[in-house]
mmCIF file of C-alpha atoms in Angstrom:
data_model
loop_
_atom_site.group_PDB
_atom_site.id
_atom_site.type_symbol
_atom_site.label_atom_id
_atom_site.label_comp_id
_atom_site.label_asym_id
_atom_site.label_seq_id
_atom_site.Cartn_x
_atom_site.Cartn_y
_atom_site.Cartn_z
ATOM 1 C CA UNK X 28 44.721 144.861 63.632
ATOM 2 C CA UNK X 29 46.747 148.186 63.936
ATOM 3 C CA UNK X 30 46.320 151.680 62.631
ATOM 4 C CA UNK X 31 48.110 154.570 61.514
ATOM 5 C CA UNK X 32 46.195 157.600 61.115
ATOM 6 C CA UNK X 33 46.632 161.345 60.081
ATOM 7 C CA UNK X 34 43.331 163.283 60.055
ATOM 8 C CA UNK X 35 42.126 167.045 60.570
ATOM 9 C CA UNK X 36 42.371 166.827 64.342
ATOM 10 C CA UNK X 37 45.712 166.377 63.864
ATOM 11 C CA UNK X 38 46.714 168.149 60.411
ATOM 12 C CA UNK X 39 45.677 170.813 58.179
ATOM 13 C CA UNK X 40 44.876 170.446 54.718
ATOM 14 C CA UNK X 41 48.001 171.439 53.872
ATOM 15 C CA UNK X 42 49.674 168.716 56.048
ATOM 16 C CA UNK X 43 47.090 166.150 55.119
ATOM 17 C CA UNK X 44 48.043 167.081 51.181
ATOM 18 C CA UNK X 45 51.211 165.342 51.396
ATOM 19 C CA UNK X 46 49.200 162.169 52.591
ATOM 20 C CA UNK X 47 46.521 162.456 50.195
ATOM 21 C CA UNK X 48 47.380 159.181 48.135
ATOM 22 C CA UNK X 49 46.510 158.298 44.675
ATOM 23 C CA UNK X 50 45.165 154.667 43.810
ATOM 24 C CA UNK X 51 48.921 153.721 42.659
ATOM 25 C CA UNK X 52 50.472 154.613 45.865
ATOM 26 C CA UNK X 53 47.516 153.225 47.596
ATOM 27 C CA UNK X 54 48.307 149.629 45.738
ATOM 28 C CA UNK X 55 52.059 150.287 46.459
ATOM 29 C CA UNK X 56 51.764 150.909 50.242
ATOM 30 C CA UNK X 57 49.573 147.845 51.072
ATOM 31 C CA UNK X 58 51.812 145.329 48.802
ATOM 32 C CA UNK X 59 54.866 146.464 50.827
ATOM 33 C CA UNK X 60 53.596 145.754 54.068
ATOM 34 C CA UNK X 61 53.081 141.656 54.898
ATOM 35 C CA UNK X 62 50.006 140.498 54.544
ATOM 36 C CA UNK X 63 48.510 143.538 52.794
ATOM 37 C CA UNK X 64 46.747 146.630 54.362
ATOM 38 C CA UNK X 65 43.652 148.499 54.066
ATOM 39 C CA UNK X 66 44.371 152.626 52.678
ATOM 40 C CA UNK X 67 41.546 154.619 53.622
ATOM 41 C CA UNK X 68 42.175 158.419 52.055
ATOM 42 C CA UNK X 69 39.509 161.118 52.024
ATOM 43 C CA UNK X 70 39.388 164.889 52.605
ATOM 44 C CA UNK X 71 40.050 164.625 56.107
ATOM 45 C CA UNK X 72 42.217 161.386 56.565
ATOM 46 C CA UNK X 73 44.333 159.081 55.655
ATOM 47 C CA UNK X 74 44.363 155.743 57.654
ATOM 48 C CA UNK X 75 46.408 152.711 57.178
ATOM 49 C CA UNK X 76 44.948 148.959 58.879
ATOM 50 C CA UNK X 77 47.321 146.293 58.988
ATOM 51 C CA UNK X 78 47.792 142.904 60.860
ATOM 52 C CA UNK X 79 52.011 143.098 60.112
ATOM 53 C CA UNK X 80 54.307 145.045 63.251
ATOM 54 C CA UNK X 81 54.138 148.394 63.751
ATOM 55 C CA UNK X 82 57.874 148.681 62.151
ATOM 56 C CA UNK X 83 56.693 147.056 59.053
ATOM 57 C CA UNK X 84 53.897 149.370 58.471
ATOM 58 C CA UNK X 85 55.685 152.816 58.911
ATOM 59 C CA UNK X 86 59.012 151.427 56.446
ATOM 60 C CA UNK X 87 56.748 151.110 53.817
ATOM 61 C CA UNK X 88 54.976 154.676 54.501
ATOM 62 C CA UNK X 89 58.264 155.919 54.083
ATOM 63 C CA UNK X 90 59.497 154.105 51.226
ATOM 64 C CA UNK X 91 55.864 154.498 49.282
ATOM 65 C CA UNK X 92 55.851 158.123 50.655
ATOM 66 C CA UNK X 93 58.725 160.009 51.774
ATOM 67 C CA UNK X 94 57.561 163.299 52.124
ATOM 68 C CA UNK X 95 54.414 162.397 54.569
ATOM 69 C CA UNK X 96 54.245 163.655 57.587
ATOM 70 C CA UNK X 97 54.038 161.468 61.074
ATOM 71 C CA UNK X 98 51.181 158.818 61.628
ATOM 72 C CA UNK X 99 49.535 158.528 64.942
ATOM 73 C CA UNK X 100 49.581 154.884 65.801
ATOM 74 C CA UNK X 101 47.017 153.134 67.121
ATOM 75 C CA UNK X 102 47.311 149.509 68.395
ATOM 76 C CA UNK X 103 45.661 146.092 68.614
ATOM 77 C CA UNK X 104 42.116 146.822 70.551
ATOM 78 C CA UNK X 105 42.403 150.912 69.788
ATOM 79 C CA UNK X 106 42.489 150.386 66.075
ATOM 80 C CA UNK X 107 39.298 148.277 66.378
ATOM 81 C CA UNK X 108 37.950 150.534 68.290
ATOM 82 C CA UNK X 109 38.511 153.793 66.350
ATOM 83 C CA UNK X 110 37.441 151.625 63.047
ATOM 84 C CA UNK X 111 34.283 151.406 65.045
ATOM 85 C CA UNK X 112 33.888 154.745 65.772
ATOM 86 C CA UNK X 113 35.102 156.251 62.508
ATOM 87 C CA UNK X 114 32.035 154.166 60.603
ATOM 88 C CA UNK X 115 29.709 155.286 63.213
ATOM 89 C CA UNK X 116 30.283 159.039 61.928
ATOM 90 C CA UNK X 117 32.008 160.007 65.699
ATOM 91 C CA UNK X 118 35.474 160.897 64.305
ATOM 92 C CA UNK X 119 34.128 162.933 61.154
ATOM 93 C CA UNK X 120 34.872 167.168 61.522
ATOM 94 C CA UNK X 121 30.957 166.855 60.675
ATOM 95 C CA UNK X 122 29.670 164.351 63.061
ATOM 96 C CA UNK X 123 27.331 161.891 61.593
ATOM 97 C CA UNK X 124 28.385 162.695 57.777
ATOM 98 C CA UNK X 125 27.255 160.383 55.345
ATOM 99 C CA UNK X 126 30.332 160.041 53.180
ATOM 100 C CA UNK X 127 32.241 158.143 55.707
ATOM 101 C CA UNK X 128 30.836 155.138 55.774
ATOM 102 C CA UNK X 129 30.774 154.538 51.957
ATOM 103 C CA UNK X 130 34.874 155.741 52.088
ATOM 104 C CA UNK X 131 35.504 152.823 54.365
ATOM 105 C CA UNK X 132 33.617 150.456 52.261
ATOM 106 C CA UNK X 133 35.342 151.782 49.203
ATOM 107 C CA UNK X 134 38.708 151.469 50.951
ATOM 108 C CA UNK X 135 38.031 147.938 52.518
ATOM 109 C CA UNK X 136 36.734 146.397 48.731
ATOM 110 C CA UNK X 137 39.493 147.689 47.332
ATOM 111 C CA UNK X 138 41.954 145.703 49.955
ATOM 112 C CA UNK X 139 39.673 142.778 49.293
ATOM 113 C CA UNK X 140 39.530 142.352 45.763
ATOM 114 C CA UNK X 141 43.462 142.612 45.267
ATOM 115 C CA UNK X 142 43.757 140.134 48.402
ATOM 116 C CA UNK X 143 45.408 142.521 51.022
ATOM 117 C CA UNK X 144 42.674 142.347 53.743
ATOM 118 C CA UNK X 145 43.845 139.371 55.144
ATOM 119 C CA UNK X 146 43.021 139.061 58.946
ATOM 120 C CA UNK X 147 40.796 142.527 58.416
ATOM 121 C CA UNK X 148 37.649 141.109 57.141
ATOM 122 C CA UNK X 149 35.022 140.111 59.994
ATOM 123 C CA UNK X 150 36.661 144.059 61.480
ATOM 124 C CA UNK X 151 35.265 146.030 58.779
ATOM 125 C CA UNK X 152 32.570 143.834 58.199
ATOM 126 C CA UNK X 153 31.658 144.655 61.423
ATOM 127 C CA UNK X 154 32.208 148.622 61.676
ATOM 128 C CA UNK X 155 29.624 149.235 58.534
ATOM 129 C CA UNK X 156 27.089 146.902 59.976
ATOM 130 C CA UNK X 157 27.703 149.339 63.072
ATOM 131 C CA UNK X 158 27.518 152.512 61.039
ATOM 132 C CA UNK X 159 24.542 151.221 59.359
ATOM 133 C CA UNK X 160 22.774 150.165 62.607
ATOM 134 C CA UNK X 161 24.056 153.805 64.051
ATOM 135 C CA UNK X 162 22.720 155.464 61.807
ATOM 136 C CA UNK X 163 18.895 153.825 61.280
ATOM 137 C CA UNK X 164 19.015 153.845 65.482
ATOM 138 C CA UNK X 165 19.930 157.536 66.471
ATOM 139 C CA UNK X 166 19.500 161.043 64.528
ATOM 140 C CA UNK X 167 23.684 161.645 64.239
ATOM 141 C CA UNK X 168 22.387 161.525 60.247
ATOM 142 C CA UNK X 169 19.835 164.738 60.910
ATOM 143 C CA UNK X 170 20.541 168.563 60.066
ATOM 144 C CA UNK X 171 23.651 169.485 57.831
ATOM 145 C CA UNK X 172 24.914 165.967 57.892
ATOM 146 C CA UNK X 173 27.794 166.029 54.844
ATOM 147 C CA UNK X 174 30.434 168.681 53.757
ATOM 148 C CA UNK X 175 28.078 168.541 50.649
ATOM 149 C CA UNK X 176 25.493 169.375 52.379
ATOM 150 C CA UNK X 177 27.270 172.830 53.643
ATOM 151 C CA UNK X 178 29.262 173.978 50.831
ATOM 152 C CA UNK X 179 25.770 173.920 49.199
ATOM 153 C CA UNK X 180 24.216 176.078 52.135
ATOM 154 C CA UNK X 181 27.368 178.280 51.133
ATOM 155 C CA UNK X 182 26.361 178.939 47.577
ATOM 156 C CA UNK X 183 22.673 179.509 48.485
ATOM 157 C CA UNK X 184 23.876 182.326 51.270
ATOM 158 C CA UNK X 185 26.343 184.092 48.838
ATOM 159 C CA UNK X 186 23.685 186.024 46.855
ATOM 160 C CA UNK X 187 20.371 187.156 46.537
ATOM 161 C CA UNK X 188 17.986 185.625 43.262
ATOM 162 C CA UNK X 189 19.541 183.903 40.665
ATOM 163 C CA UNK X 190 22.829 182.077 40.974
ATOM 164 C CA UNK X 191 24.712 180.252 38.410
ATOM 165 C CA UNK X 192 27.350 177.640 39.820
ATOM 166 C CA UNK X 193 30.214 175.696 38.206
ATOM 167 C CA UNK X 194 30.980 172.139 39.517
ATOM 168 C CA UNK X 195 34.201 171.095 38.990
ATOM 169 C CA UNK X 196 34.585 166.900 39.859
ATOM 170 C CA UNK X 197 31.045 166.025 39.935
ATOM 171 C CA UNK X 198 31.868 162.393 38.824
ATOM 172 C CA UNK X 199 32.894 161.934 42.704
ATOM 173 C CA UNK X 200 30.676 160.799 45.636
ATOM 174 C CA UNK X 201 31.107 164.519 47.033
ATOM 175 C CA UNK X 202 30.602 166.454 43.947
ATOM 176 C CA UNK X 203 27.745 164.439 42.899
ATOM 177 C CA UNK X 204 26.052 165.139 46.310
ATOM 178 C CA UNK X 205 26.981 168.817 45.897
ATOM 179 C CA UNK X 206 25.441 169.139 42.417
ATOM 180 C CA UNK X 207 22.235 167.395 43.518
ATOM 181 C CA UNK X 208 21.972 169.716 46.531
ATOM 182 C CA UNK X 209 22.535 172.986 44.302
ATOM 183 C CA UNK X 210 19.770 171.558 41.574
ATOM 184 C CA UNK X 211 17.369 170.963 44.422
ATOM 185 C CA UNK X 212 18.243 174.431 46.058
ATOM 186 C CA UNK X 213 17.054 176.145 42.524
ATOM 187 C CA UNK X 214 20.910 176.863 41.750
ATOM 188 C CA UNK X 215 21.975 176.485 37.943
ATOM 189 C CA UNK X 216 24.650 174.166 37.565
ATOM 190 C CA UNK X 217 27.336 173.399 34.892
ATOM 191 C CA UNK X 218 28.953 170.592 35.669
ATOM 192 C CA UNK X 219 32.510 170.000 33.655
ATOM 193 C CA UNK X 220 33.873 166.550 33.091
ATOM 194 C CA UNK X 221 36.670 164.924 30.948
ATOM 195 C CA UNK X 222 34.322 162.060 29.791
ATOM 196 C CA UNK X 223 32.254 162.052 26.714
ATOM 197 C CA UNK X 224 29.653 160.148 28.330
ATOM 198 C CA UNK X 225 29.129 161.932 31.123
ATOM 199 C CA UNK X 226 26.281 162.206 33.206
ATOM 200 C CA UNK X 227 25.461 163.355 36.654
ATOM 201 C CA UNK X 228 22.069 161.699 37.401
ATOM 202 C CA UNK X 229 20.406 165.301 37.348
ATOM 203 C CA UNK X 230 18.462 166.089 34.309
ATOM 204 C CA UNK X 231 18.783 170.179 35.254
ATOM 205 C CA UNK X 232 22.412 169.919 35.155
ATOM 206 C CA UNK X 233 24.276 170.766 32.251
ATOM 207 C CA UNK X 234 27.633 169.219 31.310
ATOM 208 C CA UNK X 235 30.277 170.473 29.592
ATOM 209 C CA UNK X 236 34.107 169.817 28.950
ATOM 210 C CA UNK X 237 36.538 170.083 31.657
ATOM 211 C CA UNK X 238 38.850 171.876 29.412
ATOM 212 C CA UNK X 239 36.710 174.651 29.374
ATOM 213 C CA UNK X 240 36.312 175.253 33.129
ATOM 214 C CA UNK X 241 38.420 178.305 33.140
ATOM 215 C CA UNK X 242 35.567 179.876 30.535
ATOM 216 C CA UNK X 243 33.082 178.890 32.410
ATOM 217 C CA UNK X 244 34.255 181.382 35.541
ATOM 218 C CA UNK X 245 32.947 184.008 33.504
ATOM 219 C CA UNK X 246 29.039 183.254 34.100
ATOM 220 C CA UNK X 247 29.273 181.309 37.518
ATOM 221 C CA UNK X 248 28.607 183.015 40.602
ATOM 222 C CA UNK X 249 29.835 180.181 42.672
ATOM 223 C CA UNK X 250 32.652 177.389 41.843
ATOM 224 C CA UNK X 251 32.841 174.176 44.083
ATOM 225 C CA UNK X 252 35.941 172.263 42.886
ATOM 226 C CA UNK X 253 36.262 168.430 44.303
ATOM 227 C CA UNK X 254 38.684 166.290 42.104
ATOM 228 C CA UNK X 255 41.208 163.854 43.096
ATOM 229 C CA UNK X 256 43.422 165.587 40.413
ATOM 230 C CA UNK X 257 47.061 165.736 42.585
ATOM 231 C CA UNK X 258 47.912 169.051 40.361
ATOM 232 C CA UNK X 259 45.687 172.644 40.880
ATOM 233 C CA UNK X 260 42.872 172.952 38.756
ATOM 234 C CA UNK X 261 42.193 176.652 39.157
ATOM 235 C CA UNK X 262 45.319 178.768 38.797
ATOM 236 C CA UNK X 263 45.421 182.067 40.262
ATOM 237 C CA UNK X 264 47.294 183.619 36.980
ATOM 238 C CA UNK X 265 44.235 182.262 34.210
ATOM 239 C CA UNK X 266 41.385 182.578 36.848
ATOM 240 C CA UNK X 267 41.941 186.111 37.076
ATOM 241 C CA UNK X 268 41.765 186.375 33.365
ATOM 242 C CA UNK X 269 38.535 185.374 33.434
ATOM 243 C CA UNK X 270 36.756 186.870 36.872
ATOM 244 C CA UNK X 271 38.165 190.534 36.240
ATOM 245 C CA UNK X 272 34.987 191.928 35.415
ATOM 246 C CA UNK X 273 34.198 192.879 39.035
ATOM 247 C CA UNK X 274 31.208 190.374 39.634
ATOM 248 C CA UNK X 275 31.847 189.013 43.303
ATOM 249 C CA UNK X 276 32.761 184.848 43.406
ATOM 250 C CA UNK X 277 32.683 182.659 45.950
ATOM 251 C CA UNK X 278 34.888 179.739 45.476
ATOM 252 C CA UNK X 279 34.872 176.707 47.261
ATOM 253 C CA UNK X 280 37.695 173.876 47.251
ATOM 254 C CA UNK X 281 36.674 170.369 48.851
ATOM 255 C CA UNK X 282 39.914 168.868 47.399
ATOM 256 C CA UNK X 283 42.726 167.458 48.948
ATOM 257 C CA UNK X 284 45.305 167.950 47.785
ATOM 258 C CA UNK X 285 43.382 171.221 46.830
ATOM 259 C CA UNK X 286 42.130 171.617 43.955
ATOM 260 C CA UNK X 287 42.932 175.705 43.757
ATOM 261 C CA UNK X 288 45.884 178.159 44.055
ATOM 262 C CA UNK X 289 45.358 179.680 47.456
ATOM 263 C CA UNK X 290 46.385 183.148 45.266
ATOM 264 C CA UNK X 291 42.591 182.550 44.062
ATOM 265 C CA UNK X 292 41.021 184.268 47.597
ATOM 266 C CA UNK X 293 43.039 187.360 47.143
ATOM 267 C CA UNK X 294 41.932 188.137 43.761
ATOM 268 C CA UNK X 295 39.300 191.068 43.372
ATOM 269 C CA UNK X 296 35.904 190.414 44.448
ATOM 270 C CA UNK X 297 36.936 186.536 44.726
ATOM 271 C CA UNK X 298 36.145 184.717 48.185
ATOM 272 C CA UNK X 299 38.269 180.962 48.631
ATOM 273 C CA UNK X 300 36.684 178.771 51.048
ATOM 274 C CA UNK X 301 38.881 175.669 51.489
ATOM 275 C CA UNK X 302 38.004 171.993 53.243
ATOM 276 C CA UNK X 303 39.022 173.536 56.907
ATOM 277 C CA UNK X 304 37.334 176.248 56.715
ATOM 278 C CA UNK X 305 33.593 174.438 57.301
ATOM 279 C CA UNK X 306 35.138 174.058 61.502
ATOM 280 C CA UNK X 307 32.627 176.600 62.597
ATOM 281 C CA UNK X 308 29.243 175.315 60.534
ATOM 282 C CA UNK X 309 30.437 171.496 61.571
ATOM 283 C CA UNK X 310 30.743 172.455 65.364
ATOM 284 C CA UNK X 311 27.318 173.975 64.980
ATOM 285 C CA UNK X 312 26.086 170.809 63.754
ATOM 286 C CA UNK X 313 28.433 168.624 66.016
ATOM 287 C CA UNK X 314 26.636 170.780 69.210
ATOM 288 C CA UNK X 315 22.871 170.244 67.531
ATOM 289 C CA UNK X 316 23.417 166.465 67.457
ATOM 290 C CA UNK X 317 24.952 165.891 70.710
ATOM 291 C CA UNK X 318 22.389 163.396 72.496
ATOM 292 C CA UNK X 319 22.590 161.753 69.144
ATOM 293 C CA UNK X 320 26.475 161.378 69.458
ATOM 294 C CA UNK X 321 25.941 160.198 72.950
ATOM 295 C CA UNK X 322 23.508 157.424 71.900
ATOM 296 C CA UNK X 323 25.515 156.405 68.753
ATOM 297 C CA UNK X 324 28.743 155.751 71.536
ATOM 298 C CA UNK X 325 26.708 153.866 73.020
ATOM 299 C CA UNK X 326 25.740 151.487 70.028
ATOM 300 C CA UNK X 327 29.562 151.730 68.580
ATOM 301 C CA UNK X 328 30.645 150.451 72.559
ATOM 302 C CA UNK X 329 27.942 147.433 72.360
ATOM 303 C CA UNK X 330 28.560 146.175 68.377
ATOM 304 C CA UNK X 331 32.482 146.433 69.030
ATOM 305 C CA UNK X 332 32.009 144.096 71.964
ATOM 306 C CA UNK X 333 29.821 141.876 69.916
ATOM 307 C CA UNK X 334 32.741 141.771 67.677
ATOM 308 C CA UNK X 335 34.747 141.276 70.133
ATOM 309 C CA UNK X 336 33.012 138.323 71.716
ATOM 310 C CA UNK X 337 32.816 136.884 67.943
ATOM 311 C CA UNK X 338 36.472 136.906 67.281
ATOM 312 C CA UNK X 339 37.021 135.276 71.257
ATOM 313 C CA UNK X 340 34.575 133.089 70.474
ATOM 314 C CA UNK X 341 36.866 131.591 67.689
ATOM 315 C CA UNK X 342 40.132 131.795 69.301
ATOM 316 C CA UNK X 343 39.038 129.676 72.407
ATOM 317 C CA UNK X 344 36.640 127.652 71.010
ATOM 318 C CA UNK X 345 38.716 124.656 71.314
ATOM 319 C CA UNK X 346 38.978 124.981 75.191
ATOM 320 C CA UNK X 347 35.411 125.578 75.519
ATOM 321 C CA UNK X 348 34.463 122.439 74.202
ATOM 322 C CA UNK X 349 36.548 120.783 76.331
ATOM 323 C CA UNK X 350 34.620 122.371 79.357
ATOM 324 C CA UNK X 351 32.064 119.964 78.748
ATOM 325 C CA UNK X 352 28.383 120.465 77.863
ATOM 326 C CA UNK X 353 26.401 122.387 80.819
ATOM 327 C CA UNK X 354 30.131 125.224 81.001
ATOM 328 C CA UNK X 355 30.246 125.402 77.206
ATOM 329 C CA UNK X 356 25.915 126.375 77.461
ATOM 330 C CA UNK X 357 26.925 128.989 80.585
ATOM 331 C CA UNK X 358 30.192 130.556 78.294
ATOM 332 C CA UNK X 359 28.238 130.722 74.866
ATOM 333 C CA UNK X 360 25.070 132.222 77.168
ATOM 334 C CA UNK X 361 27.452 135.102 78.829
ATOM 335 C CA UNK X 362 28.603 135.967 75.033
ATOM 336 C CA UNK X 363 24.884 136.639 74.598
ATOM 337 C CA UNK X 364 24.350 138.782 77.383
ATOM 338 C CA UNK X 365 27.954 140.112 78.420
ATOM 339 C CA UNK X 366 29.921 140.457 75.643
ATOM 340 C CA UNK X 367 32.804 142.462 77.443
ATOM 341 C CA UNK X 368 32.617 140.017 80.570
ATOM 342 C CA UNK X 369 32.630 137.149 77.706
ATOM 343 C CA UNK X 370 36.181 138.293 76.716
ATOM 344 C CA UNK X 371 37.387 138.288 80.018
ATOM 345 C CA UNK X 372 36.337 135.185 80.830
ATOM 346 C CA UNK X 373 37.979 133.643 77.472
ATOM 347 C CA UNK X 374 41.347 135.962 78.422
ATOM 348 C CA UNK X 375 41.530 133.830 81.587
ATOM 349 C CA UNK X 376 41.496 130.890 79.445
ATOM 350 C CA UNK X 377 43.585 131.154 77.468
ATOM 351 C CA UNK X 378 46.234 132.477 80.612
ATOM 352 C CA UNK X 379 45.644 129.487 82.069
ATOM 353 C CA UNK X 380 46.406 127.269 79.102
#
């Protein structure tokens, strides 16, 4: 398995905006490269796991995609490896956020059900049982642990008493979380949607037509937009029409591409908060979990060389069985208790035919 990855280590949001995929391109990236590919695409990334050559891979980004920007690369072993690592919550901007490990899921059943995980499964099958096992073992899940989670602490520190807040994309995994962390905080929430039949699992919510969010700026304090719309959803020209009545508004966009006109933060009395501008609260986080990180390295190391043992295992099991019965009871017994030294041993193997 290989990888190519762009992430906020590596891009801004504004870089990472030209990456940001929608489901079609998603579909038409992995059917143009052979054997199919898993598209992972959130906030902060946009990853690409393939079995096909390198070459392959990046043609199609280009034909699917012209105007993306460079991929890192990562190759057989270091995609594995970072697959690992990303599930575990150790490559997140918020270390330990729960989002991640239901994105890879998302992205890896989507691969699966149209048929383009091919050589992929038993990987990601793998990673979440890791992330899973990461995160009941070690506290990387503790404190602030989702962008949710602080763009929520936001709202509550804007104002004093009552605040009224506008969710905008509360349909999504992140906007849902949001909502239910506002409601919980004793925020008011209007949540808009374009569905009739709407309804985000919070009985204190209220709903109300998407068409109407601009309307709706006039008695929110605080707007959190998170849609996977690819156009702006707040436009600096009609949002001003409707917050010039001097009342300060913090808005917060968790969108990418972004959800609203960057003209937004220097309206009047109007604060914009975009995706990369949570760095400082997730280091503080990152820094209160750091024994955790430490411990959930540790568990990512051990299940990727229980993987790796697994898929060694099958490769060479042919020439193990012809080792006879008391080696092939000494190789299977070193997979149990040295995975990594298990590998090498079947690397020798199959060197030496």
């Amino acid at each position: 398995m290989k990888c190519l990855s762009l992430d906020h280590n590596k891009a801004d949001a504004d870089v990472r905006r030209r990456a940001a995929f929608s489901s079609s391109r998603r579909t038409a990236l992995s059917d143009g490269i052979a054997g199919g590919a898993v598209v992972l695409v959130t906030c902060n990334r946009t990853e690409i796991y393939f079995c096909a050559e390198r070459e392959n891979a990046e043609r199609a980004l280009v034909q699917t995609a012209p105007e993306a920007p460079p991929f890192s690369f990562y190759g057989e072993g270091d995609a594995e490896k970072h697959l690992f690592r990303l599930a575990a919550g150790l490559c997140s901007m918020l270390v330990g956020e729960d989002e991640i490990l239901g994105q890879i899921r998302g992205a890896y059943e989507e691969a699966r059900l149209n048929g383009r995980s091919k050589g992929m499964d038993d990987a990601f099958q793998a990673a979440l049982a890791c992330g899973k096992k990461v995160r009941a073992q070690t506290g990387i899940s503790s404190y602030a642990c989702s962008l949710a989670t602080l763009a929520a602490n936001e709202v509550f520190r804007f104002k004093e008493g009552e605040k009224r807040a506008l969710v905008v994309g509360a349909t999504g995994q992140i906007g849902a979380s949001v909502l239910k962390n506002l409601v919980s905080g004793g925020v008011r929430v209007t949540a808009t949607s374009r569905s009739h039949n709407f309804s985000a699992g919070v009985p204190d919510a209220e709903c109300a037509p998407y068409a109407e969010r601009y309307a709706l700026l006039r008695g929110a304090d605080a707007i959190v937009s998170c849609t996977a719309s690819p156009h702006i959803v707040f436009e600096a020209e009609k949002t001003a029409k409707h917050c010039g009545d001097g009342r300060p508004r913090l808005f917060i966009d968790l969108a990418v591409p972004p959800d609203i006109d960057p003209r937004v933060g220097l309206l009047g009395n109007c604060r914009l908060l975009g995706i990369d501008g949570f760095r400082a609260a997730a280091e503080e986080n990152n820094a209160k979990k750091r024994s955790a990180a430490e411990e959930a390295e540790k568990i990512a190391a051990g299940c990727l060389a229980e993987y790796s043992a697994g898929e060694a295992a099958k490769r060479c099991a042919a020439r193990i069985a012809a080792l006879g019965d008391d080696k092939k009871k000494a190789a299977y017994a070193l997979k149990k208790s040295d995975p990594a030294a298990f590998c090498a041993y079947c690397r020798a193997l199959e060197e030496n035919g």
